[in-house]
């Protein structure tokens, strides 16, 4: 492959600043939607009940804090069974699936995730009665400099 | 404040081309520049109930009026991770360091504890006062080299290689004992002053294909952005630090070498006279800042 | 890499029915299987793929983990207990290794 001057410059700049070259992302909004549909089963995901908290801008895509909270009494029939986190622009859509029980007390969890680029992160909650709720946040991943 | 800054940052990173930025600048009107520098945040770092000094008057002879911790230049999530000593992944290295502190190694059958006892007492200020003058070696010694000296001379163990995981962990543990203590070097000891001079010369020497000195970014451009990174004063008070970028600990000399690599210059060896002198000088530039080891950075 | 070591933050005591916060962190590279080494060869995936917390043998919280979870996986969640007992934490590695820890909690 022949590089023109501009491509060569861009590559050397990337090499100067970056450690590892990013791998091409394969997940797509379509693949992500399929994953959500498989998780939701017969139910159609509705907005509400679930809140996904993520930074508007991630200072580094390798470690992005995210939290989910679902409005539920977590007792009797009003329980959250699981919450799936997916991302549209990573190599694979799957990120993590949290499983809650009555002993969880509340349906809330926090973790840290990787984001290959600016993209939508989606949290989907499956309730004990089969209903499904969804929330979505776009997280902007900045092109890092040298660490500040 | 942080929301506004966030939006502006997002625009800069995601608005595709400069023409956009120019259009925004025009729209913003006079007196407001979209690509403007932003100062450090106005926030207080408290770790385990202890207030850290992240902002203080510069020592006499310092080129800047105020010295500022790099913590003040980071986004809210990064700052919060450092402020929570449980959530801070750098504490995994500190805990490993504690294990090493108590582990017998080498032919003399000793651990660090054999001579230094409880690190919480014996290492209380060490992290704030190094590099120190080493009369025998006739040069300054930093914490990593002091640990290696002890290992070889007292324990009959092998010196740690540069950036060996155990070196990072034990250094982080030792420096963490001084958490909150303001940094202060004894420049009157031995020949420290001439190493300070040498370090200052390195700091202001432009190098590499990009022709940048330490001062180009960390003095002349503090608060500005280098691509999406908010340039700090390049203080050393949080090393070794945990970096989100690598998911691991980064030593000071690794950081020095990384910066120099980014100027596209030949990298000096870790613990070389050049970088030791730089460590003396840059530590002095942060005089009065609390030790924050292990700091958390992007 | 040294054997992954968990860190767990859980209160020693709680009131019956009180919602308590639990934080866990474990040292692990979480090699995603997406990165290449210096020769351009893919570094094989090696992650912690499952985390779970049980109380006296009953599930409290669990998580299926994909390579998109960051190095040194961190989880924060809650529990509501009605008796004293033992909280057990388990991490399962791709290579089959299991890292575990246990904490007693007094509930009154």
Coordinates of C-alpha atoms in Angstrom, one line a residue:
Chain A
X1 CA 0.0 0.0 0.0
X2 CA 1.3 3.4 -1.0
X3 CA 0.7 6.2 1.5
X4 CA 0.3 9.7 0.4
X5 CA 2.0 12.4 2.4
X6 CA -1.0 13.3 4.4
X7 CA -1.7 9.7 5.4
X8 CA 2.0 9.2 6.3
X9 CA 1.9 12.3 8.5
X10 CA -1.3 11.1 10.2
X11 CA 0.2 7.7 10.9
X12 CA 3.4 9.1 12.3
X13 CA 1.4 11.5 14.5
X14 CA -0.7 8.6 15.7
X15 CA 2.5 6.6 16.4
X16 CA 4.0 9.5 18.3
X17 CA 1.0 10.0 20.6
X18 CA -0.6 6.6 20.8
X19 CA 0.6 3.4 22.4
X20 CA -1.5 0.8 20.7
X21 CA -3.3 1.3 17.5
X22 CA -7.1 1.0 17.8
X23 CA -8.7 -2.1 16.4
X24 CA -11.4 -1.5 13.9
X25 CA -14.8 -1.5 15.6
X26 CA -17.3 -4.1 14.4
X27 CA -20.4 -3.5 16.5
X28 CA -23.1 -1.5 14.8
X29 CA -26.3 0.0 15.9
X30 CA -28.0 -2.9 14.0
X31 CA -26.1 -5.6 15.8
X32 CA -26.7 -3.9 19.1
X33 CA -30.5 -3.7 18.4
X34 CA -30.5 -7.4 17.6
X35 CA -28.7 -8.1 20.9
X36 CA -31.3 -6.0 22.8
X37 CA -34.2 -7.7 21.0
X38 CA -32.8 -11.2 22.0
X39 CA -32.5 -10.0 25.6
X40 CA -36.0 -8.5 25.6
X41 CA -37.7 -11.6 24.2
X42 CA -41.4 -11.0 23.6
X43 CA -41.4 -7.6 25.3
X44 CA -40.9 -4.3 23.5
X45 CA -38.4 -2.1 25.4
X46 CA -40.0 1.1 26.7
X47 CA -38.2 4.2 28.0
X48 CA -38.5 5.0 31.7
X49 CA -37.8 3.3 35.1
X50 CA -34.1 2.7 34.2
X51 CA -31.5 5.5 34.4
X52 CA -28.1 5.1 32.9
X53 CA -25.5 7.5 34.2
X54 CA -22.3 8.0 32.1
X55 CA -20.0 11.0 31.6
X56 CA -20.9 13.2 28.6
X57 CA -17.2 13.1 27.8
X58 CA -14.8 10.3 28.8
X59 CA -11.3 11.6 29.5
X60 CA -10.0 8.2 28.5
X61 CA -12.0 5.6 26.6
X62 CA -10.2 2.7 28.4
X63 CA -11.9 3.5 31.8
X64 CA -15.3 5.0 31.7
X65 CA -17.5 4.9 34.9
X66 CA -21.1 3.9 34.3
X67 CA -24.0 3.4 36.7
X68 CA -27.5 2.1 36.3
X69 CA -30.4 2.5 38.6
X70 CA -33.9 0.9 38.1
X71 CA -36.9 2.2 39.9
X72 CA -38.2 -0.9 41.6
X73 CA -39.2 -2.0 45.1
X74 CA -37.2 -5.2 44.6
X75 CA -39.8 -7.3 46.4
X76 CA -42.8 -9.4 45.4
X77 CA -43.6 -9.0 41.7
X78 CA -41.9 -5.6 41.5
X79 CA -38.4 -6.9 40.9
X80 CA -35.6 -6.3 38.3
X81 CA -34.2 -9.6 37.1
X82 CA -31.3 -8.3 35.1
X83 CA -29.8 -5.2 33.4
X84 CA -27.8 -5.6 30.2
X85 CA -25.3 -3.0 29.1
X86 CA -24.5 -2.8 25.4
X87 CA -22.4 -0.3 23.3
X88 CA -22.9 0.5 19.6
X89 CA -19.3 1.3 18.6
X90 CA -17.2 -1.3 20.3
X91 CA -15.8 -4.5 18.7
X92 CA -18.7 -6.3 20.2
X93 CA -21.9 -4.8 21.5
X94 CA -21.9 -6.8 24.8
X95 CA -20.4 -5.1 27.9
X96 CA -21.9 -6.7 31.0
X97 CA -25.2 -8.1 32.4
X98 CA -26.1 -7.5 36.0
X99 CA -28.3 -10.0 37.8
X100 CA -30.3 -8.7 40.8
X101 CA -32.2 -10.5 43.5
X102 CA -34.5 -9.6 46.4
X103 CA -31.3 -9.6 48.5
X104 CA -29.9 -6.8 46.3
X105 CA -32.2 -4.4 48.1
X106 CA -32.1 -1.9 45.2
X107 CA -31.5 -2.5 41.5
X108 CA -28.4 -0.3 41.1
X109 CA -24.8 -1.0 40.0
X110 CA -21.7 0.8 39.0
X111 CA -18.7 -0.4 36.9
X112 CA -16.1 0.9 34.5
X113 CA -16.1 0.1 30.9
X114 CA -14.1 0.5 27.7
X115 CA -15.3 2.6 24.8
X116 CA -13.4 2.3 21.5
X117 CA -14.8 5.7 20.2
X118 CA -17.7 8.1 20.7
X119 CA -20.9 6.1 20.7
X120 CA -24.2 5.3 22.4
X121 CA -24.2 3.2 25.5
X122 CA -27.5 1.5 26.2
X123 CA -28.8 -0.1 29.4
X124 CA -31.8 -2.5 29.2
X125 CA -33.7 -3.7 32.3
X126 CA -35.7 -6.9 32.3
X127 CA -38.4 -6.9 35.1
X128 CA -39.7 -10.0 36.8
X129 CA -43.1 -9.5 35.0
X130 CA -41.3 -9.7 31.6
X131 CA -41.5 -5.9 30.8
X132 CA -38.4 -4.3 29.5
X133 CA -37.1 -0.7 29.9
X134 CA -34.2 1.1 28.3
X135 CA -32.1 4.1 28.7
X136 CA -29.3 5.4 26.4
X137 CA -26.5 7.9 26.7
X138 CA -24.0 9.1 24.2
X139 CA -20.5 9.2 25.6
X140 CA -17.9 11.2 23.7
X141 CA -14.5 9.7 23.7
X142 CA -11.8 12.3 23.2
X143 CA -8.7 11.7 21.1
X144 CA -6.1 11.6 23.8
X145 CA -3.1 13.8 23.9
X146 CA -0.2 12.6 25.9
X147 CA -1.7 12.4 29.4
X148 CA -1.7 16.0 30.4
Chain B
X1 CA -18.7 25.3 34.8
X2 CA -17.7 21.8 34.1
X3 CA -20.7 21.3 31.8
X4 CA -19.8 24.3 29.8
X5 CA -16.2 23.2 29.6
X6 CA -17.4 19.8 28.6
X7 CA -19.5 21.1 25.8
X8 CA -16.7 23.1 24.5
X9 CA -14.3 20.2 24.7
X10 CA -16.8 18.0 22.9
X11 CA -17.1 20.6 20.2
X12 CA -13.4 20.8 19.7
X13 CA -13.0 17.0 19.5
X14 CA -15.9 16.2 17.4
X15 CA -16.5 19.2 15.2
X16 CA -14.7 17.9 12.2
X17 CA -12.6 20.6 10.9
X18 CA -11.0 23.9 11.7
X19 CA -13.5 25.8 9.5
X20 CA -16.1 24.9 12.0
X21 CA -14.0 26.2 14.9
X22 CA -13.5 29.4 13.0
X23 CA -17.2 29.7 12.4
X24 CA -17.9 29.1 16.1
X25 CA -15.3 31.6 17.1
X26 CA -17.0 34.2 14.9
X27 CA -20.4 33.3 16.3
X28 CA -19.1 33.6 19.8
X29 CA -18.1 37.2 19.1
X30 CA -15.2 39.3 20.4
X31 CA -13.8 38.5 23.8
X32 CA -14.5 34.8 23.6
X33 CA -12.3 32.3 21.8
X34 CA -13.6 28.8 21.3
X35 CA -10.2 27.3 21.5
X36 CA -9.4 29.2 24.6
X37 CA -7.4 27.8 27.5
X38 CA -9.4 26.9 30.6
X39 CA -7.9 27.2 34.0
X40 CA -7.8 24.5 36.6
X41 CA -11.1 23.6 38.4
X42 CA -12.0 25.1 41.7
X43 CA -12.4 21.9 43.8
X44 CA -11.1 20.4 47.0
X45 CA -9.4 17.0 47.1
X46 CA -10.1 15.1 50.3
X47 CA -8.8 11.5 50.6
X48 CA -9.9 9.4 53.5
X49 CA -10.9 12.6 55.4
X50 CA -7.6 14.3 54.8
X51 CA -7.5 17.6 52.9
X52 CA -4.8 17.6 50.2
X53 CA -3.0 20.8 49.3
X54 CA -3.6 21.0 45.5
X55 CA -2.9 24.7 45.1
X56 CA -0.3 26.7 47.0
X57 CA 2.0 29.7 46.7
X58 CA 5.1 29.0 44.6
X59 CA 8.5 28.9 46.4
X60 CA 10.8 31.9 45.9
X61 CA 12.4 32.0 42.5
X62 CA 9.6 29.9 40.9
X63 CA 8.5 31.1 37.4
X64 CA 4.8 30.7 38.2
X65 CA 2.9 32.5 41.0
X66 CA 1.0 29.3 42.1
X67 CA 1.8 25.6 42.0
X68 CA -1.2 23.4 41.1
X69 CA -1.7 19.7 41.3
X70 CA -2.5 17.9 38.1
X71 CA -5.7 16.7 39.8
X72 CA -7.2 20.2 39.2
X73 CA -6.8 19.7 35.5
X74 CA -8.7 16.4 35.2
X75 CA -12.4 15.8 34.5
X76 CA -14.9 15.1 37.3
X77 CA -14.9 11.3 37.0
X78 CA -11.1 11.1 37.1
X79 CA -11.0 13.4 40.1
X80 CA -13.7 11.4 41.9
X81 CA -11.8 8.2 41.4
X82 CA -8.6 9.6 43.0
X83 CA -10.7 11.0 45.9
X84 CA -12.1 7.6 46.8
X85 CA -9.2 5.5 48.1
X86 CA -11.3 2.4 47.6
X87 CA -12.3 3.1 44.0
X88 CA -8.7 4.2 43.2
X89 CA -7.2 1.2 41.3
X90 CA -3.7 2.5 42.2
X91 CA -4.4 1.2 45.7
X92 CA -4.1 -2.3 44.4
X93 CA -0.4 -1.6 43.8
X94 CA -0.1 0.0 47.3
X95 CA -1.6 -3.1 48.8
X96 CA 0.9 -5.2 46.9
X97 CA 3.6 -2.9 48.1
X98 CA 2.6 -3.5 51.7
X99 CA 3.0 -7.3 51.1
X100 CA 6.5 -6.7 49.7
X101 CA 7.4 -4.4 52.6
X102 CA 6.8 -7.4 54.9
X103 CA 8.3 -10.1 52.7
X104 CA 11.7 -11.5 53.5
X105 CA 13.9 -11.5 50.4
X106 CA 17.7 -12.0 49.7
X107 CA 20.6 -13.8 51.5
X108 CA 20.4 -11.7 54.7
X109 CA 16.9 -13.0 55.5
X110 CA 15.5 -9.5 55.9
X111 CA 12.4 -7.6 54.8
X112 CA 12.0 -3.9 54.8
X113 CA 10.3 -4.3 58.2
X114 CA 13.5 -5.8 59.7
X115 CA 15.1 -2.4 59.6
X116 CA 12.3 0.1 59.1
X117 CA 9.5 -1.4 61.2
X118 CA 6.1 0.0 60.6
X119 CA 6.1 2.0 57.4
X120 CA 3.3 4.2 58.6
X121 CA 5.8 5.7 61.1
X122 CA 9.2 5.3 59.4
X123 CA 8.1 6.3 55.9
X124 CA 5.7 9.1 57.1
X125 CA 7.6 11.9 55.2
X126 CA 10.0 10.0 52.9
X127 CA 7.8 10.4 49.8
X128 CA 7.7 14.2 50.4
X129 CA 11.4 14.7 50.8
X130 CA 13.0 12.6 48.1
X131 CA 15.2 12.9 46.0
X132 CA 17.7 13.2 48.8
X133 CA 21.5 13.7 48.7
X134 CA 23.4 10.5 48.8
X135 CA 26.8 11.3 50.1
X136 CA 28.3 7.9 49.3
X137 CA 27.2 8.0 45.7
X138 CA 27.8 11.7 45.5
X139 CA 24.5 12.2 43.7
X140 CA 20.8 12.5 44.6
X141 CA 18.9 9.3 45.2
X142 CA 15.2 8.8 44.6
X143 CA 12.8 6.4 46.3
X144 CA 13.3 3.7 43.6
X145 CA 17.0 3.8 43.8
X146 CA 17.0 4.0 47.6
X147 CA 14.9 0.8 47.7
X148 CA 17.4 -0.9 45.3
X149 CA 20.3 0.2 47.5
X150 CA 18.6 -1.3 50.6
X151 CA 17.8 -4.5 48.7
X152 CA 21.4 -5.0 47.5
X153 CA 23.4 -3.7 50.5
X154 CA 21.1 -4.7 53.4
X155 CA 19.0 -7.6 52.2
X156 CA 21.4 -9.3 49.8
X157 CA 18.6 -9.3 47.3
X158 CA 18.7 -8.3 43.6
X159 CA 17.9 -4.7 42.6
X160 CA 14.5 -4.3 40.9
X161 CA 14.7 -3.6 37.2
X162 CA 13.2 -0.3 36.0
X163 CA 9.4 -0.5 36.2
X164 CA 9.3 -4.0 37.4
X165 CA 5.8 -4.4 38.9
X166 CA 7.3 -4.9 42.4
X167 CA 9.4 -1.7 42.0
X168 CA 6.2 0.2 41.1
X169 CA 4.3 -1.4 44.0
X170 CA 6.8 -0.8 46.7
X171 CA 7.6 2.7 45.5
X172 CA 3.8 3.5 45.5
X173 CA 3.5 2.0 49.0
X174 CA 6.4 4.0 50.4
X175 CA 5.3 7.3 48.8
X176 CA 1.7 6.7 49.9
X177 CA 2.8 6.8 53.5
X178 CA 3.4 10.5 53.0
X179 CA -0.1 11.1 51.6
X180 CA -1.1 14.7 52.3
X181 CA 2.4 15.7 53.4
X182 CA 3.7 18.8 51.5
X183 CA 6.7 18.2 49.3
X184 CA 9.9 19.8 50.3
X185 CA 13.5 19.1 49.2
X186 CA 16.6 19.9 51.1
X187 CA 18.6 21.7 48.4
X188 CA 21.3 22.7 50.9
X189 CA 22.4 19.1 51.4
X190 CA 25.6 18.1 49.6
X191 CA 25.6 19.1 46.0
X192 CA 21.8 19.2 45.5
X193 CA 21.9 22.7 44.3
X194 CA 24.1 21.9 41.3
X195 CA 21.7 19.0 40.4
X196 CA 18.8 21.4 40.6
X197 CA 20.7 23.7 38.2
X198 CA 21.3 20.8 35.9
X199 CA 17.7 19.8 36.1
X200 CA 16.6 23.3 35.3
X201 CA 18.7 23.3 32.2
X202 CA 17.1 20.1 31.1
X203 CA 13.6 21.5 31.8
X204 CA 14.2 24.5 29.5
X205 CA 16.1 22.7 26.7
X206 CA 14.0 22.2 23.6
X207 CA 14.3 18.7 22.2
X208 CA 13.1 16.3 19.5
X209 CA 11.7 16.9 16.1
X210 CA 8.8 18.9 17.7
X211 CA 11.4 21.1 19.4
X212 CA 9.6 21.2 22.7
X213 CA 11.0 21.8 26.2
X214 CA 9.2 20.6 29.3
X215 CA 8.5 24.3 29.8
X216 CA 6.8 24.6 26.4
X217 CA 3.8 22.6 27.6
X218 CA 3.9 22.7 31.4
X219 CA 4.9 26.3 32.0
X220 CA 4.0 28.3 28.9
X221 CA 0.9 26.3 28.0
X222 CA -0.5 25.2 31.4
X223 CA -4.3 25.1 31.2
X224 CA -4.4 24.9 27.4
X225 CA -5.3 21.8 25.5
X226 CA -2.9 19.5 23.6
X227 CA -5.4 17.7 21.4
X228 CA -8.0 16.7 24.0
X229 CA -5.7 16.7 27.0
X230 CA -5.8 19.6 29.4
X231 CA -2.2 20.5 30.1
X232 CA -1.2 20.5 33.8
X233 CA 1.9 22.0 35.3
X234 CA 3.4 18.5 35.1
X235 CA 3.8 18.1 38.8
X236 CA 5.3 14.9 40.3
X237 CA 3.4 14.7 43.6
X238 CA 1.2 11.8 42.5
X239 CA 3.7 9.3 41.2
X240 CA 3.7 6.5 40.7
X241 CA 0.2 7.2 39.3
X242 CA -2.6 4.9 38.0
X243 CA -3.4 5.7 34.4
X244 CA -6.8 4.8 32.8
X245 CA -5.0 4.7 29.5
X246 CA -2.8 1.7 30.4
X247 CA -4.8 0.3 33.3
X248 CA -1.6 0.2 35.3
X249 CA 0.9 2.2 37.3
X250 CA 3.2 4.7 35.7
X251 CA 6.5 5.7 37.3
X252 CA 7.9 9.2 37.2
X253 CA 10.8 8.3 35.0
X254 CA 8.4 6.4 32.7
X255 CA 6.4 9.6 32.4
X256 CA 9.5 11.7 31.8
X257 CA 10.5 9.3 29.0
X258 CA 7.0 9.3 27.6
X259 CA 7.0 13.1 27.4
X260 CA 10.4 13.1 25.7
X261 CA 9.3 10.4 23.3
X262 CA 6.3 12.5 22.4
X263 CA 8.6 15.4 21.4
X264 CA 10.2 12.8 19.1
X265 CA 13.6 12.9 20.8
X266 CA 15.9 10.1 21.9
X267 CA 14.8 9.0 25.3
X268 CA 17.4 9.2 28.1
X269 CA 17.6 6.1 30.3
X270 CA 15.5 5.9 33.4
X271 CA 17.5 7.0 36.5
X272 CA 20.2 8.5 34.3
X273 CA 21.9 11.6 35.6
X274 CA 19.8 13.7 33.2
X275 CA 16.5 12.4 34.5
X276 CA 17.5 12.4 38.1
X277 CA 18.5 16.0 37.8
X278 CA 15.1 16.7 36.2
X279 CA 13.4 14.8 39.1
X280 CA 15.2 17.1 41.6
X281 CA 14.2 20.2 39.7
X282 CA 10.6 19.3 39.0
X283 CA 10.0 18.1 42.5
X284 CA 11.1 21.5 43.7
X285 CA 8.7 23.1 41.3
X286 CA 5.9 21.4 43.2
X287 CA 7.1 22.5 46.6
X288 CA 4.2 22.6 49.1
X289 CA 1.9 20.3 47.1
X290 CA 0.6 17.3 49.1
X291 CA 2.0 13.9 48.1
X292 CA -1.0 12.2 46.3
X293 CA 0.5 8.8 45.5
X294 CA -1.2 7.0 43.9
X295 CA -2.8 9.7 41.9
X296 CA -5.3 8.8 39.1
X297 CA -4.8 10.2 35.7
X298 CA -6.4 9.6 32.2
Chain C
X1 CA 0.9 -10.9 36.5
X2 CA 0.7 -11.7 40.1
X3 CA -2.3 -13.7 41.3
X4 CA -5.3 -11.3 41.1
X5 CA -6.1 -10.0 44.5
X6 CA -9.6 -8.8 45.4
X7 CA -10.3 -5.7 47.5
X8 CA -13.8 -5.6 49.1
X9 CA -15.5 -2.8 51.0
X10 CA -18.5 -4.0 53.0
X11 CA -19.7 -2.7 56.4
X12 CA -19.1 -4.9 59.4
X13 CA -22.6 -4.3 60.8
X14 CA -26.0 -3.4 59.4
X15 CA -29.5 -3.0 60.6
X16 CA -32.2 -5.5 59.5
X17 CA -33.6 -4.4 56.1
X18 CA -31.0 -1.6 55.7
X19 CA -29.7 -1.2 52.1
X20 CA -25.9 -1.4 52.4
X21 CA -23.3 -0.5 49.7
X22 CA -20.7 -3.0 48.6
X23 CA -17.7 -2.1 46.5
X24 CA -15.3 -4.6 44.9
X25 CA -12.1 -4.2 42.9
X26 CA -9.8 -6.9 41.7
X27 CA -6.4 -6.7 39.9
X28 CA -6.7 -8.1 36.5
X29 CA -5.4 -7.0 33.0
X30 CA -8.7 -8.0 31.3
X31 CA -6.9 -8.8 28.1
X32 CA -9.6 -8.1 25.5
X33 CA -8.5 -10.4 22.7
X34 CA -8.6 -7.3 20.5
X35 CA -5.0 -6.1 21.0
X36 CA -2.0 -7.1 19.0
X37 CA 1.6 -7.6 20.2
X38 CA 4.7 -6.0 18.7
X39 CA 4.8 -8.7 16.0
X40 CA 1.2 -7.9 15.0
X41 CA -0.1 -11.2 16.4
X42 CA -3.4 -11.0 18.3
X43 CA -3.0 -11.4 22.1
X44 CA -5.5 -14.0 23.2
X45 CA -8.4 -13.0 25.3
X46 CA -8.0 -13.5 29.1
X47 CA -10.6 -11.8 31.2
X48 CA -12.7 -12.3 34.3
X49 CA -16.0 -13.4 32.8
X50 CA -18.2 -13.7 35.9
X51 CA -18.5 -12.0 39.2
X52 CA -20.9 -13.1 41.9
X53 CA -21.8 -12.2 45.5
X54 CA -23.8 -14.6 47.7
X55 CA -25.1 -14.3 51.3
X56 CA -25.3 -17.5 53.3
X57 CA -25.4 -19.3 49.9
X58 CA -28.2 -17.2 48.4
X59 CA -27.5 -15.0 45.4
X60 CA -27.3 -11.3 46.1
X61 CA -25.8 -9.9 42.9
X62 CA -24.0 -11.3 39.8
X63 CA -22.5 -10.0 36.7
X64 CA -21.7 -11.6 33.3
X65 CA -18.6 -9.8 32.1
X66 CA -17.4 -9.1 28.5
X67 CA -14.0 -7.8 27.3
X68 CA -15.5 -4.3 27.3
X69 CA -15.1 -4.1 31.1
X70 CA -12.0 -2.2 32.0
X71 CA -8.8 -3.6 33.5
X72 CA -9.0 -4.1 37.3
X73 CA -12.8 -4.7 37.2
X74 CA -14.7 -2.6 39.7
X75 CA -18.3 -3.2 40.9
X76 CA -20.5 -1.3 43.2
X77 CA -23.8 -2.7 44.2
X78 CA -26.1 -3.1 47.2
X79 CA -27.6 -5.7 49.6
X80 CA -30.5 -5.8 52.0
X81 CA -30.1 -8.4 54.7
X82 CA -32.3 -9.6 57.5
X83 CA -29.8 -11.8 59.5
X84 CA -26.1 -12.1 60.2
X85 CA -24.0 -14.2 58.0
X86 CA -21.3 -14.5 55.4
X87 CA -21.0 -12.6 52.1
X88 CA -19.0 -14.6 49.6
X89 CA -17.4 -13.0 46.6
X90 CA -16.3 -15.0 43.5
X91 CA -14.5 -14.0 40.3
X92 CA -14.2 -16.6 37.5
X93 CA -11.2 -16.2 35.1
X94 CA -11.3 -17.4 31.4
X95 CA -8.5 -19.9 32.4
X96 CA -10.8 -21.5 34.9
X97 CA -9.2 -20.0 38.0
X98 CA -11.5 -18.8 40.7
X99 CA -10.6 -16.0 43.0
X100 CA -12.8 -15.7 46.1
X101 CA -13.1 -13.9 49.4
X102 CA -15.5 -13.9 52.3
X103 CA -16.7 -11.3 54.7
X104 CA -18.8 -11.7 57.9
X105 CA -21.5 -9.2 58.5
X106 CA -23.5 -8.7 61.7
X107 CA -27.1 -7.8 61.1
X108 CA -29.3 -6.7 64.0

